[in-house]
Structures are given as C-alpha cells and as structure tokens.
Amino acid sequence: AVKLNIPIEGILPSLCIIPVNESLTALNISNGTVHDIITYPVKKTETLSPGLENIGRNITNLKSLSLYKPLMPFIIYLDSNPFLQHLDIVLEREGSLNELFNILSSNRTVIAVRINCQDIGLFHDEVGKSLQLMLSSNKSLQCLEIISQKFNCTLLIKYLTTGLRRNNTLQELNVKIEFSENINLKEFFEATDNLKSLTVLFYTW
C-alpha cells in the first residue's frame, strides 16, 4: 500500500502525468491529498484540487473510489475505470447529480453508491426522472445511499417509489432527508415491501 500526504500546492505537474501503478484498486481523494486506501467505504473527505485531473486520467483499475467536493468532472474517473464497483461521492450541483444518475442508468459494474448532496438545495423533475431511470435500468446496483436535508422531499420520494417498483436487484437502501409532514409514505413503503431483493432499509427524516 502507498499513502501520499502531500499538499496540493506541493504536487508538481510532472507528478501528475506519470502512469499509476496498476495494482491501485482503491482511492480516496480528500483534504487536498491523495490516499491509497485498503477498504471501502471511506468516510474522511475534504476538498479535491483541479490540479489532480491528470492523475485521474491515469488511474484505470479502481474498484473503489471516494471523492469529496470534486472541482473537476467526476466523469473522468468513471470513464477511466470500467471496473469500478464502489462509489462514494459528494456533489454540489443539481446538474452533477442528474449526470451521475444518467451515467449509472447504463452502468453494469457499480454495485454500491453513496451520494452526499447536502449542498444541493434543489431537486427538480429532471433529476427525479433520472433517478427513476437509474433504478429501473441498472441491473447491478445493490446498495444506494442518498444524503440531503434540502431536497424537495415529496418529489424525491415520488420518483424513488416509482423507480423501486421497477427494480429487482437493490439490496440496501439508505435515505437521509428532511421529513415533510404533508408527504404520504404509504406507497413508498409498499414499494420497498414488494422489492423482494431488499434486505436492509434505513430512512432518516
């Protein structure tokens, strides 16, 4: 295992263009540094510098990836690592969340996704439809965690419920959102009850 604890300003451009060891299968980018890690998930996360873009393009064998507040497109890592299985990511824009759901709709390798979108204050129909499509189309995803306290709870539950009705592979669902008193959870729990593959359900309102 290799662990680098070098401030971003100390990483020279020449260090960002060399090929990365093919045995590197798990990566956590946090607190302005790059860490080679052994296990997943990774909870400690901070800020990613755009200066690491070239490193992202040269890592190609990851199975586990944790990114916090990416200042560069996370698509770089997803495109470069076709065998990625675990993704732990923090997103700050609704557009990024929509893009991630669309990408995962056709993905066949990722089995666990943890999305922290605490800083996203909006959740429109477009994102909801992408979430619904991901749950309906993705046949490999087994674990999904969504964390936010600013979303439109009613819309999220609506599209989540519809997606779950069309899903038969999800095994673990963890939803942490702010509860709204006028939301009807009956259909949501009916959908989770009918999803026979689901063995673990966490919900925090």
PDB file of C-alpha atoms in Angstrom:
ATOM      1  CA  ALA A   1       0.000   0.000   0.000  1.00  0.00           C
ATOM      2  CA  VAL A   2       1.156   3.518  -0.762  1.00  0.00           C
ATOM      3  CA  LYS A   3      -0.049   6.632   1.005  1.00  0.00           C
ATOM      4  CA  LEU A   4       0.746  10.153  -0.207  1.00  0.00           C
ATOM      5  CA  ASN A   5       0.240  13.031   2.173  1.00  0.00           C
ATOM      6  CA  ILE A   6       1.464  15.915   0.039  1.00  0.00           C
ATOM      7  CA  PRO A   7      -0.337  19.288  -0.044  1.00  0.00           C
ATOM      8  CA  ILE A   8      -1.803  20.011  -3.455  1.00  0.00           C
ATOM      9  CA  GLU A   9       0.457  23.020  -3.935  1.00  0.00           C
ATOM     10  CA  GLY A  10       3.413  20.673  -3.485  1.00  0.00           C
ATOM     11  CA  ILE A  11       2.398  18.371  -6.347  1.00  0.00           C
ATOM     12  CA  LEU A  12       4.360  19.307  -9.439  1.00  0.00           C
ATOM     13  CA  PRO A  13       2.808  18.926 -12.901  1.00  0.00           C
ATOM     14  CA  SER A  14       5.404  16.270 -13.699  1.00  0.00           C
ATOM     15  CA  LEU A  15       3.989  14.095 -10.932  1.00  0.00           C
ATOM     16  CA  CYS A  16       0.523  14.271 -12.437  1.00  0.00           C
ATOM     17  CA  ILE A  17       1.316  12.737 -15.806  1.00  0.00           C
ATOM     18  CA  ILE A  18       3.082   9.511 -14.885  1.00  0.00           C
ATOM     19  CA  PRO A  19       1.211   6.186 -15.193  1.00  0.00           C
ATOM     20  CA  VAL A  20      -0.290   4.968 -11.925  1.00  0.00           C
ATOM     21  CA  ASN A  21       0.551   1.536 -10.532  1.00  0.00           C
ATOM     22  CA  GLU A  22      -1.939  -0.959 -11.957  1.00  0.00           C
ATOM     23  CA  SER A  23      -2.341  -2.619  -8.561  1.00  0.00           C
ATOM     24  CA  LEU A  24      -4.025   0.507  -7.172  1.00  0.00           C
ATOM     25  CA  THR A  25      -7.676  -0.522  -6.819  1.00  0.00           C
ATOM     26  CA  ALA A  26      -8.991   1.852  -4.123  1.00  0.00           C
ATOM     27  CA  LEU A  27      -8.617   5.606  -3.953  1.00  0.00           C
ATOM     28  CA  ASN A  28      -9.768   8.319  -1.573  1.00  0.00           C
ATOM     29  CA  ILE A  29      -9.135  11.926  -2.540  1.00  0.00           C
ATOM     30  CA  SER A  30      -9.552  14.115   0.494  1.00  0.00           C
ATOM     31  CA  ASN A  31      -8.269  17.127   2.361  1.00  0.00           C
ATOM     32  CA  GLY A  32      -6.113  18.250  -0.526  1.00  0.00           C
ATOM     33  CA  THR A  33      -4.258  14.938  -0.664  1.00  0.00           C
ATOM     34  CA  VAL A  34      -4.418  11.599  -2.422  1.00  0.00           C
ATOM     35  CA  HIS A  35      -4.629   8.446  -0.302  1.00  0.00           C
ATOM     36  CA  ASP A  36      -4.179   4.854  -1.341  1.00  0.00           C
ATOM     37  CA  ILE A  37      -6.699   3.000   0.815  1.00  0.00           C
ATOM     38  CA  ILE A  38      -7.454  -0.628   1.535  1.00  0.00           C
ATOM     39  CA  THR A  39     -11.129  -0.719   2.484  1.00  0.00           C
ATOM     40  CA  TYR A  40     -14.457   0.807   1.488  1.00  0.00           C
ATOM     41  CA  PRO A  41     -16.342   2.927   2.320  1.00  0.00           C
ATOM     42  CA  VAL A  42     -14.179   5.914   3.205  1.00  0.00           C
ATOM     43  CA  LYS A  43     -15.701   8.498   5.478  1.00  0.00           C
ATOM     44  CA  LYS A  44     -12.923  11.086   5.771  1.00  0.00           C
ATOM     45  CA  THR A  45     -13.201  13.512   2.888  1.00  0.00           C
ATOM     46  CA  GLU A  46     -12.333  17.098   2.152  1.00  0.00           C
ATOM     47  CA  THR A  47     -11.503  19.093  -0.974  1.00  0.00           C
ATOM     48  CA  LEU A  48     -10.242  17.911  -4.353  1.00  0.00           C
ATOM     49  CA  SER A  49      -7.957  20.151  -6.361  1.00  0.00           C
ATOM     50  CA  PRO A  50      -8.413  20.526 -10.126  1.00  0.00           C
ATOM     51  CA  GLY A  51      -4.659  20.007 -10.391  1.00  0.00           C
ATOM     52  CA  LEU A  52      -5.261  16.275  -9.946  1.00  0.00           C
ATOM     53  CA  GLU A  53      -7.075  15.914 -13.265  1.00  0.00           C
ATOM     54  CA  ASN A  54      -4.125  14.225 -14.964  1.00  0.00           C
ATOM     55  CA  ILE A  55      -3.828  11.748 -12.109  1.00  0.00           C
ATOM     56  CA  GLY A  56      -7.490  10.926 -12.607  1.00  0.00           C
ATOM     57  CA  ARG A  57      -6.925  10.161 -16.265  1.00  0.00           C
ATOM     58  CA  ASN A  58      -4.033   7.825 -15.479  1.00  0.00           C
ATOM     59  CA  ILE A  59      -5.811   5.684 -12.888  1.00  0.00           C
ATOM     60  CA  THR A  60      -7.555   2.878 -14.726  1.00  0.00           C
ATOM     61  CA  ASN A  61      -8.062  -0.097 -12.392  1.00  0.00           C
ATOM     62  CA  LEU A  62     -10.026   1.282  -9.476  1.00  0.00           C
ATOM     63  CA  LYS A  63     -12.734  -0.800  -7.871  1.00  0.00           C
ATOM     64  CA  SER A  64     -13.433   1.685  -5.069  1.00  0.00           C
ATOM     65  CA  LEU A  65     -13.457   5.482  -5.352  1.00  0.00           C
ATOM     66  CA  SER A  66     -14.247   8.191  -2.823  1.00  0.00           C
ATOM     67  CA  LEU A  67     -14.390  11.843  -3.933  1.00  0.00           C
ATOM     68  CA  TYR A  68     -15.367  14.844  -1.861  1.00  0.00           C
ATOM     69  CA  LYS A  69     -16.456  18.166  -3.400  1.00  0.00           C
ATOM     70  CA  PRO A  70     -14.821  17.480  -6.770  1.00  0.00           C
ATOM     71  CA  LEU A  71     -13.684  20.619  -8.548  1.00  0.00           C
ATOM     72  CA  MET A  72     -13.278  18.673 -11.775  1.00  0.00           C
ATOM     73  CA  PRO A  73     -15.745  16.416 -13.604  1.00  0.00           C
ATOM     74  CA  PHE A  74     -16.062  13.069 -11.799  1.00  0.00           C
ATOM     75  CA  ILE A  75     -16.801  11.581 -15.225  1.00  0.00           C
ATOM     76  CA  ILE A  76     -13.024  11.464 -15.774  1.00  0.00           C
ATOM     77  CA  TYR A  77     -12.677   8.767 -13.122  1.00  0.00           C
ATOM     78  CA  LEU A  78     -15.755   6.845 -14.223  1.00  0.00           C
ATOM     79  CA  ASP A  79     -14.609   6.789 -17.844  1.00  0.00           C
ATOM     80  CA  SER A  80     -11.096   5.677 -16.894  1.00  0.00           C
ATOM     81  CA  ASN A  81     -12.178   2.886 -14.567  1.00  0.00           C
ATOM     82  CA  PRO A  82     -14.556   0.486 -16.317  1.00  0.00           C
ATOM     83  CA  PHE A  83     -14.478  -1.999 -13.422  1.00  0.00           C
ATOM     84  CA  LEU A  84     -15.431   0.421 -10.646  1.00  0.00           C
ATOM     85  CA  GLN A  85     -17.707  -1.223  -8.069  1.00  0.00           C
ATOM     86  CA  HIS A  86     -17.955   1.210  -5.146  1.00  0.00           C
ATOM     87  CA  LEU A  87     -18.506   4.967  -5.445  1.00  0.00           C
ATOM     88  CA  ASP A  88     -18.667   7.410  -2.535  1.00  0.00           C
ATOM     89  CA  ILE A  89     -19.116  10.961  -3.793  1.00  0.00           C
ATOM     90  CA  VAL A  90     -20.128  14.439  -2.674  1.00  0.00           C
ATOM     91  CA  LEU A  91     -21.934  16.593  -5.225  1.00  0.00           C
ATOM     92  CA  GLU A  92     -22.663  20.305  -5.022  1.00  0.00           C
ATOM     93  CA  ARG A  93     -24.737  20.921  -8.155  1.00  0.00           C
ATOM     94  CA  GLU A  94     -28.081  19.547  -9.255  1.00  0.00           C
ATOM     95  CA  GLY A  95     -26.676  19.123 -12.762  1.00  0.00           C
ATOM     96  CA  SER A  96     -23.931  16.837 -11.446  1.00  0.00           C
ATOM     97  CA  LEU A  97     -26.483  14.725  -9.623  1.00  0.00           C
ATOM     98  CA  ASN A  98     -28.555  14.423 -12.775  1.00  0.00           C
ATOM     99  CA  GLU A  99     -25.446  13.468 -14.766  1.00  0.00           C
ATOM    100  CA  LEU A 100     -24.461  10.788 -12.264  1.00  0.00           C
ATOM    101  CA  PHE A 101     -27.918   9.190 -12.309  1.00  0.00           C
ATOM    102  CA  ASN A 102     -27.875   9.148 -16.124  1.00  0.00           C
ATOM    103  CA  ILE A 103     -24.430   7.533 -16.210  1.00  0.00           C
ATOM    104  CA  LEU A 104     -25.421   4.871 -13.694  1.00  0.00           C
ATOM    105  CA  SER A 105     -28.543   4.063 -15.711  1.00  0.00           C
ATOM    106  CA  SER A 106     -26.377   2.190 -18.222  1.00  0.00           C
ATOM    107  CA  ASN A 107     -23.581   1.127 -15.878  1.00  0.00           C
ATOM    108  CA  ARG A 108     -23.077  -2.614 -15.321  1.00  0.00           C
ATOM    109  CA  THR A 109     -20.270  -2.729 -12.750  1.00  0.00           C
ATOM    110  CA  VAL A 110     -21.047  -0.329  -9.871  1.00  0.00           C
ATOM    111  CA  ILE A 111     -22.758  -2.207  -7.039  1.00  0.00           C
ATOM    112  CA  ALA A 112     -22.683   0.413  -4.253  1.00  0.00           C
ATOM    113  CA  VAL A 113     -23.197   4.181  -4.425  1.00  0.00           C
ATOM    114  CA  ARG A 114     -23.159   6.698  -1.604  1.00  0.00           C
ATOM    115  CA  ILE A 115     -24.157  10.229  -2.635  1.00  0.00           C
ATOM    116  CA  ASN A 116     -23.849  13.142  -0.241  1.00  0.00           C
ATOM    117  CA  CYS A 117     -25.667  16.125  -1.729  1.00  0.00           C
ATOM    118  CA  GLN A 118     -26.151  18.244   1.365  1.00  0.00           C
ATOM    119  CA  ASP A 119     -25.264  21.432  -0.510  1.00  0.00           C
ATOM    120  CA  ILE A 120     -27.808  20.893  -3.294  1.00  0.00           C
ATOM    121  CA  GLY A 121     -30.918  22.834  -2.379  1.00  0.00           C
ATOM    122  CA  LEU A 122     -32.987  21.919  -5.436  1.00  0.00           C
ATOM    123  CA  PHE A 123     -34.495  18.673  -6.673  1.00  0.00           C
ATOM    124  CA  HIS A 124     -36.475  19.146  -9.860  1.00  0.00           C
ATOM    125  CA  ASP A 125     -38.432  16.691 -12.005  1.00  0.00           C
ATOM    126  CA  GLU A 126     -35.495  16.236 -14.394  1.00  0.00           C
ATOM    127  CA  VAL A 127     -33.302  14.837 -11.635  1.00  0.00           C
ATOM    128  CA  GLY A 128     -36.171  12.739 -10.309  1.00  0.00           C
ATOM    129  CA  LYS A 129     -36.731  11.178 -13.717  1.00  0.00           C
ATOM    130  CA  SER A 130     -33.010  10.364 -13.943  1.00  0.00           C
ATOM    131  CA  LEU A 131     -33.154   8.706 -10.524  1.00  0.00           C
ATOM    132  CA  GLN A 132     -36.205   6.740 -11.597  1.00  0.00           C
ATOM    133  CA  LEU A 133     -34.493   5.672 -14.823  1.00  0.00           C
ATOM    134  CA  MET A 134     -31.379   4.559 -12.942  1.00  0.00           C
ATOM    135  CA  LEU A 135     -33.397   2.362 -10.582  1.00  0.00           C
ATOM    136  CA  SER A 136     -35.416   0.953 -13.472  1.00  0.00           C
ATOM    137  CA  SER A 137     -32.499   0.260 -15.829  1.00  0.00           C
ATOM    138  CA  ASN A 138     -29.493  -0.560 -13.664  1.00  0.00           C
ATOM    139  CA  LYS A 139     -29.243  -4.310 -13.015  1.00  0.00           C
ATOM    140  CA  SER A 140     -26.021  -4.306 -10.985  1.00  0.00           C
ATOM    141  CA  LEU A 141     -26.658  -1.704  -8.280  1.00  0.00           C
ATOM    142  CA  GLN A 142     -27.180  -3.373  -4.897  1.00  0.00           C
ATOM    143  CA  CYS A 143     -26.630  -0.582  -2.367  1.00  0.00           C
ATOM    144  CA  LEU A 144     -27.794   3.031  -2.629  1.00  0.00           C
ATOM    145  CA  GLU A 145     -27.436   5.818  -0.069  1.00  0.00           C
ATOM    146  CA  ILE A 146     -28.689   9.361  -0.622  1.00  0.00           C
ATOM    147  CA  ILE A 147     -27.978  12.069   1.943  1.00  0.00           C
ATOM    148  CA  SER A 148     -29.594  15.507   1.796  1.00  0.00           C
ATOM    149  CA  GLN A 149     -31.626  17.752   4.052  1.00  0.00           C
ATOM    150  CA  LYS A 150     -32.536  20.385   1.457  1.00  0.00           C
ATOM    151  CA  PHE A 151     -34.328  18.403  -1.228  1.00  0.00           C
ATOM    152  CA  ASN A 152     -37.978  18.641  -2.122  1.00  0.00           C
ATOM    153  CA  CYS A 153     -38.848  15.570  -0.081  1.00  0.00           C
ATOM    154  CA  THR A 154     -42.140  14.967  -1.880  1.00  0.00           C
ATOM    155  CA  LEU A 155     -40.547  14.835  -5.337  1.00  0.00           C
ATOM    156  CA  LEU A 156     -37.667  12.637  -4.191  1.00  0.00           C
ATOM    157  CA  ILE A 157     -39.978  10.066  -2.599  1.00  0.00           C
ATOM    158  CA  LYS A 158     -42.273  10.152  -5.642  1.00  0.00           C
ATOM    159  CA  TYR A 159     -39.570   9.228  -8.141  1.00  0.00           C
ATOM    160  CA  LEU A 160     -37.782   6.928  -5.703  1.00  0.00           C
ATOM    161  CA  THR A 161     -41.012   4.995  -5.203  1.00  0.00           C
ATOM    162  CA  THR A 162     -41.653   4.630  -8.941  1.00  0.00           C
ATOM    163  CA  GLY A 163     -38.071   3.510  -9.529  1.00  0.00           C
ATOM    164  CA  LEU A 164     -38.233   0.926  -6.755  1.00  0.00           C
ATOM    165  CA  ARG A 165     -41.376  -0.578  -8.259  1.00  0.00           C
ATOM    166  CA  ARG A 166     -39.376  -1.337 -11.408  1.00  0.00           C
ATOM    167  CA  ASN A 167     -36.252  -2.547  -9.628  1.00  0.00           C
ATOM    168  CA  ASN A 168     -35.405  -6.142  -8.678  1.00  0.00           C
ATOM    169  CA  THR A 169     -31.737  -6.002  -7.688  1.00  0.00           C
ATOM    170  CA  LEU A 170     -31.381  -3.383  -4.920  1.00  0.00           C
ATOM    171  CA  GLN A 171     -30.464  -4.992  -1.602  1.00  0.00           C
ATOM    172  CA  GLU A 172     -29.799  -1.994   0.629  1.00  0.00           C
ATOM    173  CA  LEU A 173     -31.380   1.466   0.589  1.00  0.00           C
ATOM    174  CA  ASN A 174     -30.436   4.314   2.920  1.00  0.00           C
ATOM    175  CA  VAL A 175     -32.292   7.606   2.532  1.00  0.00           C
ATOM    176  CA  LYS A 176     -31.452  10.544   4.806  1.00  0.00           C
ATOM    177  CA  ILE A 177     -33.649  13.540   4.044  1.00  0.00           C
ATOM    178  CA  GLU A 178     -35.628  16.151   5.929  1.00  0.00           C
ATOM    179  CA  PHE A 179     -39.124  14.909   6.650  1.00  0.00           C
ATOM    180  CA  SER A 180     -42.136  16.842   5.421  1.00  0.00           C
ATOM    181  CA  GLU A 181     -45.399  16.420   7.339  1.00  0.00           C
ATOM    182  CA  ASN A 182     -47.544  16.522   4.197  1.00  0.00           C
ATOM    183  CA  ILE A 183     -45.765  13.641   2.492  1.00  0.00           C
ATOM    184  CA  ASN A 184     -47.534  10.298   2.112  1.00  0.00           C
ATOM    185  CA  LEU A 185     -45.096   7.456   2.693  1.00  0.00           C
ATOM    186  CA  LYS A 186     -47.623   4.651   2.235  1.00  0.00           C
ATOM    187  CA  GLU A 187     -46.739   3.981  -1.421  1.00  0.00           C
ATOM    188  CA  PHE A 188     -43.021   4.247  -0.672  1.00  0.00           C
ATOM    189  CA  PHE A 189     -43.171   1.555   1.990  1.00  0.00           C
ATOM    190  CA  GLU A 190     -45.408  -0.591  -0.211  1.00  0.00           C
ATOM    191  CA  ALA A 191     -42.759  -0.397  -2.928  1.00  0.00           C
ATOM    192  CA  THR A 192     -39.954  -1.362  -0.546  1.00  0.00           C
ATOM    193  CA  ASP A 193     -42.067  -4.185   0.847  1.00  0.00           C
ATOM    194  CA  ASN A 194     -42.661  -5.593  -2.621  1.00  0.00           C
ATOM    195  CA  LEU A 195     -38.982  -5.366  -3.556  1.00  0.00           C
ATOM    196  CA  LYS A 196     -38.002  -8.905  -2.602  1.00  0.00           C
ATOM    197  CA  SER A 197     -34.283  -8.366  -3.100  1.00  0.00           C
ATOM    198  CA  LEU A 198     -34.236  -5.576  -0.479  1.00  0.00           C
ATOM    199  CA  THR A 199     -32.929  -6.855   2.846  1.00  0.00           C
ATOM    200  CA  VAL A 200     -31.810  -3.633   4.552  1.00  0.00           C
ATOM    201  CA  LEU A 201     -33.711  -0.328   4.682  1.00  0.00           C
ATOM    202  CA  PHE A 202     -32.606   2.788   6.555  1.00  0.00           C
ATOM    203  CA  TYR A 203     -34.547   6.020   6.482  1.00  0.00           C
ATOM    204  CA  THR A 204     -33.842   9.156   8.498  1.00  0.00           C
ATOM    205  CA  TRP A 205     -36.258  12.071   8.338  1.00  0.00           C
TER     206      TRP A 205
END
